[in-house]
Amino acid sequence: MSETIKTDVLIIGAGPVGLFAVFELGLLDIKAHLVDILDKIGGQCAELYPEKPIYDIPGIPLITGHGLTEALLEQTKPFKPIFHLGEMVLKVEKLGDAQFRVTTDGDKVFECKCVVVAAGGGSFQPKRPPIQGIEPYEEKSVFYAVRKMEAFRGKKLLIVGGGDSALDWTLNLQPIAERLTLVHRRDEFRGAPDSVNKMRALVASDDMDLKIGQVTALEGGNGVLTAASIKTKDGVDRIECDAMLPFFGLTMKLGPVADWGLTMEEELIPVDTAAFETNIPGIFAIGDINTYPGKLKLILSGFHEGALMAQKAYHYVYPDKRLVFQYTTSSTSLQKKLGVA
Ligand SMILES: Cc1cc2nc3c(=O)[nH]c(=O)nc-3n(C[C@H](O)[C@H](O)[C@H](O)COP(=O)(O)OP(=O)(O)OC[C@H]3O[C@@H](n4cnc5c(N)ncnc54)[C@H](O)[C@@H]3O)c2cc1C
């Protein structure tokens, strides 16, 4: 059964802009939950360039993608945001004035007064490996993410890939699998050297197998996998398996955002520049996902958009109250909310 969660605002996307929106909303006593399809916060900063330095965050001469994510998380802490990671928002429905229902693929339902779409370039989705006939097995015996490790206990597992995800899941699932085989196209790995060493030690002690080659075909029926063919330099090996986990990286796709009744322009959401509200009152779009004359896809633009969005959202959340503009430097009331007064 779906769980219904009531909140003032539901933020779709926990990238830098969604995170800063929590802060701006929090200053105005507006509570937020955030949903992100990634299993971590930080959006592009965390997924695409965690170690790269960013030089154009106002007042911070240099900070990495990871560092910025950590700093934003710290800044949101007084407002106790609740994150729902590893879930994709599928549906946004208007129930009435300042009333929305938002549904995720994790079977959660949110009822909220405003929706903030901070979905960036869209949802990060796994790249499908080029194996003919893979589709019927997806989400039955082929999985692009591990949501519950227990689902793989006692199974014959095939993990495919050479990056950190493939190596991390190899190390995590090997102790509970009946037998685990890691397949990678070459005998060099992009993952952390420590993980590579641990994986090689498990192979040396015969606790798992490593195949250098490519998965070319799957065997089974009705979505139930029984074996996979691996093309190696010496020929084709057949490996019995119950489940395959390919980790071929992520790609950004717009995803379900296009189905929510919002006006779209070339996969972006047009907004007004007074409040960054969409064509549906009460639904806002901030950060890389929106468009307006002069838009720059920069983190600092998304921060500004979040501040103005919060001012308008206040009127939906507290229709009978008057909003008084205040500075964090001089308002004791804001400082109390931040836990510094
Ligand atoms: C290599 C690189 C370098 C960059 N360098 C800079 C720089 O130096 N300075 C700068 O200002 N900007 C830089 N950028 C751009 C910057 O990263 C983006 O402007 C910023 O990440 C936008 O933030 P956002 O929160 O709007 O979106 P994102 O960071 O894209 O986050 C959006 C999040 O929403 C999630 N999402 C989308 N749809 C759904 C859904 N239906 N359900 C659940 N979750 C969903 C996604 O999974 C994602 O995590 C760079 C970008 C790249 C790729």
CSV table of N, CA, C and O in Angstrom, one decimal, residues 4-12 89 91-103 108-117 260-262 277-284 312-313 316-317:
chain,number,residue,atom,x,y,z
A,4,THR,N,1.2,7.8,2.4
A,4,THR,CA,0.9,9.2,2.0
A,4,THR,C,1.6,10.2,3.0
A,4,THR,O,1.5,10.0,4.2
A,5,ILE,N,2.5,11.1,2.5
A,5,ILE,CA,3.3,12.0,3.4
A,5,ILE,C,2.8,13.4,3.1
A,5,ILE,O,2.7,13.8,1.9
A,6,LYS,N,2.4,14.1,4.1
A,6,LYS,CA,2.0,15.5,4.0
A,6,LYS,C,3.1,16.4,4.3
A,6,LYS,O,3.9,16.2,5.2
A,7,THR,N,3.3,17.4,3.4
A,7,THR,CA,4.4,18.4,3.6
A,7,THR,C,3.9,19.7,2.9
A,7,THR,O,3.0,19.7,2.1
A,8,ASP,N,4.6,20.8,3.3
A,8,ASP,CA,4.3,22.1,2.7
A,8,ASP,C,4.7,22.1,1.2
A,8,ASP,O,4.0,22.4,0.3
A,9,VAL,N,6.0,21.7,1.0
A,9,VAL,CA,6.6,21.7,-0.4
A,9,VAL,C,7.3,20.4,-0.7
A,9,VAL,O,8.0,19.9,0.2
A,10,LEU,N,7.1,19.9,-1.9
A,10,LEU,CA,7.8,18.8,-2.3
A,10,LEU,C,8.8,19.3,-3.4
A,10,LEU,O,8.4,19.9,-4.4
A,11,ILE,N,10.1,19.0,-3.2
A,11,ILE,CA,11.1,19.4,-4.2
A,11,ILE,C,11.5,18.2,-5.0
A,11,ILE,O,11.9,17.2,-4.4
A,12,ILE,N,11.4,18.3,-6.3
A,12,ILE,CA,11.8,17.2,-7.2
A,12,ILE,C,13.2,17.5,-7.6
A,12,ILE,O,13.5,18.4,-8.4
A,89,VAL,N,10.2,10.7,-9.3
A,89,VAL,CA,8.8,11.2,-9.3
A,89,VAL,C,8.2,10.8,-10.6
A,89,VAL,O,8.7,11.2,-11.7
A,91,LYS,N,4.5,11.1,-11.1
A,91,LYS,CA,3.3,11.8,-11.4
A,91,LYS,C,3.1,13.0,-10.5
A,91,LYS,O,3.5,13.0,-9.3
A,92,VAL,N,2.7,14.1,-11.1
A,92,VAL,CA,2.3,15.3,-10.3
A,92,VAL,C,0.9,15.7,-10.7
A,92,VAL,O,0.6,15.9,-11.9
A,93,GLU,N,0.0,15.7,-9.7
A,93,GLU,CA,-1.5,15.9,-10.0
A,93,GLU,C,-1.9,17.1,-9.2
A,93,GLU,O,-1.6,17.2,-8.0
A,94,LYS,N,-2.7,18.0,-9.8
A,94,LYS,CA,-3.3,19.1,-9.1
A,94,LYS,C,-4.6,18.6,-8.5
A,94,LYS,O,-5.5,18.1,-9.2
A,95,LEU,N,-4.8,18.8,-7.1
A,95,LEU,CA,-6.0,18.4,-6.5
A,95,LEU,C,-7.0,19.5,-6.3
A,95,LEU,O,-8.2,19.3,-6.2
A,96,GLY,N,-6.4,20.7,-6.1
A,96,GLY,CA,-7.3,21.9,-5.9
A,96,GLY,C,-6.3,23.1,-5.8
A,96,GLY,O,-5.2,23.0,-6.1
A,97,ASP,N,-6.8,24.2,-5.3
A,97,ASP,CA,-5.9,25.4,-5.1
A,97,ASP,C,-4.9,25.0,-4.0
A,97,ASP,O,-5.2,24.6,-2.9
A,98,ALA,N,-3.6,25.2,-4.4
A,98,ALA,CA,-2.5,25.0,-3.5
A,98,ALA,C,-2.6,23.6,-2.9
A,98,ALA,O,-2.5,23.4,-1.7
A,99,GLN,N,-2.9,22.6,-3.7
A,99,GLN,CA,-3.0,21.2,-3.2
A,99,GLN,C,-2.5,20.3,-4.4
A,99,GLN,O,-3.1,20.3,-5.5
A,100,PHE,N,-1.5,19.6,-4.1
A,100,PHE,CA,-1.0,18.7,-5.2
A,100,PHE,C,-0.7,17.3,-4.6
A,100,PHE,O,-0.4,17.1,-3.4
A,101,ARG,N,-0.8,16.3,-5.5
A,101,ARG,CA,-0.4,14.9,-5.1
A,101,ARG,C,0.8,14.5,-6.0
A,101,ARG,O,0.7,14.7,-7.3
A,102,VAL,N,1.8,14.0,-5.4
A,102,VAL,CA,3.0,13.7,-6.2
A,102,VAL,C,3.3,12.2,-5.9
A,102,VAL,O,3.3,11.8,-4.7
A,103,THR,N,3.5,11.4,-6.9
A,103,THR,CA,3.7,9.9,-6.7
A,103,THR,C,5.1,9.5,-7.2
A,103,THR,O,5.5,10.0,-8.3
A,108,LYS,N,5.6,5.9,-3.0
A,108,LYS,CA,5.3,7.0,-2.0
A,108,LYS,C,4.4,8.0,-2.6
A,108,LYS,O,4.5,8.3,-3.8
A,109,VAL,N,3.5,8.5,-1.8
A,109,VAL,CA,2.6,9.6,-2.3
A,109,VAL,C,2.7,10.8,-1.4
A,109,VAL,O,2.7,10.6,-0.1
A,110,PHE,N,3.0,12.0,-1.9
A,110,PHE,CA,3.1,13.2,-1.1
A,110,PHE,C,1.9,14.1,-1.4
A,110,PHE,O,1.5,14.2,-2.6
A,111,GLU,N,1.4,14.7,-0.4
A,111,GLU,CA,0.3,15.7,-0.6
A,111,GLU,C,1.0,17.0,-0.1
A,111,GLU,O,1.5,17.1,1.1
A,112,CYS,N,1.0,18.0,-0.9
A,112,CYS,CA,1.7,19.3,-0.6
A,112,CYS,C,1.0,20.5,-1.2
A,112,CYS,O,0.1,20.4,-2.0
A,113,LYS,N,1.4,21.7,-0.7
A,113,LYS,CA,0.8,22.9,-1.1
A,113,LYS,C,1.5,23.5,-2.3
A,113,LYS,O,0.9,24.3,-3.1
A,114,CYS,N,2.8,23.2,-2.5
A,114,CYS,CA,3.5,23.6,-3.7
A,114,CYS,C,4.4,22.5,-4.1
A,114,CYS,O,4.9,21.7,-3.3
A,115,VAL,N,4.8,22.5,-5.4
A,115,VAL,CA,5.8,21.6,-6.0
A,115,VAL,C,6.9,22.5,-6.5
A,115,VAL,O,6.6,23.4,-7.3
A,116,VAL,N,8.1,22.1,-6.2
A,116,VAL,CA,9.3,22.8,-6.8
A,116,VAL,C,10.0,21.8,-7.7
A,116,VAL,O,10.6,20.8,-7.2
A,117,VAL,N,10.0,22.1,-9.0
A,117,VAL,CA,10.7,21.2,-9.9
A,117,VAL,C,12.1,21.7,-10.1
A,117,VAL,O,12.3,22.8,-10.6
A,260,TRP,N,3.6,16.1,-16.9
A,260,TRP,CA,2.9,16.7,-15.7
A,260,TRP,C,2.0,17.8,-16.1
A,260,TRP,O,1.5,18.6,-15.2
A,261,GLY,N,1.7,18.0,-17.4
A,261,GLY,CA,0.8,19.1,-17.8
A,261,GLY,C,1.5,20.5,-17.8
A,261,GLY,O,0.8,21.5,-17.9
A,262,LEU,N,2.8,20.5,-17.7
A,262,LEU,CA,3.5,21.8,-17.7
A,262,LEU,C,3.9,22.2,-19.1
A,262,LEU,O,4.2,21.3,-19.9
A,277,GLU,N,7.6,30.7,-11.4
A,277,GLU,CA,6.4,29.8,-11.4
A,277,GLU,C,6.1,29.4,-12.8
A,277,GLU,O,6.4,30.1,-13.7
A,278,THR,N,5.5,28.2,-12.9
A,278,THR,CA,5.3,27.6,-14.3
A,278,THR,C,3.9,28.0,-14.7
A,278,THR,O,3.2,28.8,-14.0
A,279,ASN,N,3.3,27.4,-15.7
A,279,ASN,CA,2.0,27.7,-16.2
A,279,ASN,C,0.9,27.2,-15.2
A,279,ASN,O,-0.2,27.6,-15.2
A,280,ILE,N,1.3,26.3,-14.3
A,280,ILE,CA,0.4,25.8,-13.2
A,280,ILE,C,0.7,26.5,-11.9
A,280,ILE,O,1.8,26.3,-11.3
A,281,PRO,N,-0.2,27.4,-11.4
A,281,PRO,CA,0.1,28.1,-10.2
A,281,PRO,C,0.4,27.2,-9.1
A,281,PRO,O,-0.4,26.2,-8.9
A,282,GLY,N,1.4,27.4,-8.3
A,282,GLY,CA,1.8,26.5,-7.2
A,282,GLY,C,2.9,25.5,-7.6
A,282,GLY,O,3.4,24.9,-6.7
A,283,ILE,N,3.1,25.4,-8.9
A,283,ILE,CA,4.3,24.6,-9.3
A,283,ILE,C,5.4,25.5,-9.9
A,283,ILE,O,5.1,26.3,-10.8
A,284,PHE,N,6.5,25.4,-9.2
A,284,PHE,CA,7.7,26.3,-9.6
A,284,PHE,C,8.7,25.4,-10.3
A,284,PHE,O,8.8,24.2,-10.1
A,312,LYS,N,7.2,33.6,-3.1
A,312,LYS,CA,5.8,33.4,-3.6
A,312,LYS,C,5.2,32.1,-3.0
A,312,LYS,O,4.0,32.1,-2.6
A,313,ALA,N,6.0,31.1,-2.8
A,313,ALA,CA,5.5,29.9,-2.2
A,313,ALA,C,4.9,30.2,-0.8
A,313,ALA,O,3.9,29.5,-0.4
A,316,TYR,N,1.2,30.6,-0.8
A,316,TYR,CA,0.4,29.4,-0.9
A,316,TYR,C,0.3,28.7,0.4
A,316,TYR,O,-0.7,28.1,0.8
A,317,VAL,N,1.4,28.7,1.1
A,317,VAL,CA,1.5,27.9,2.4
A,317,VAL,C,0.8,28.6,3.5
A,317,VAL,O,0.1,28.0,4.3
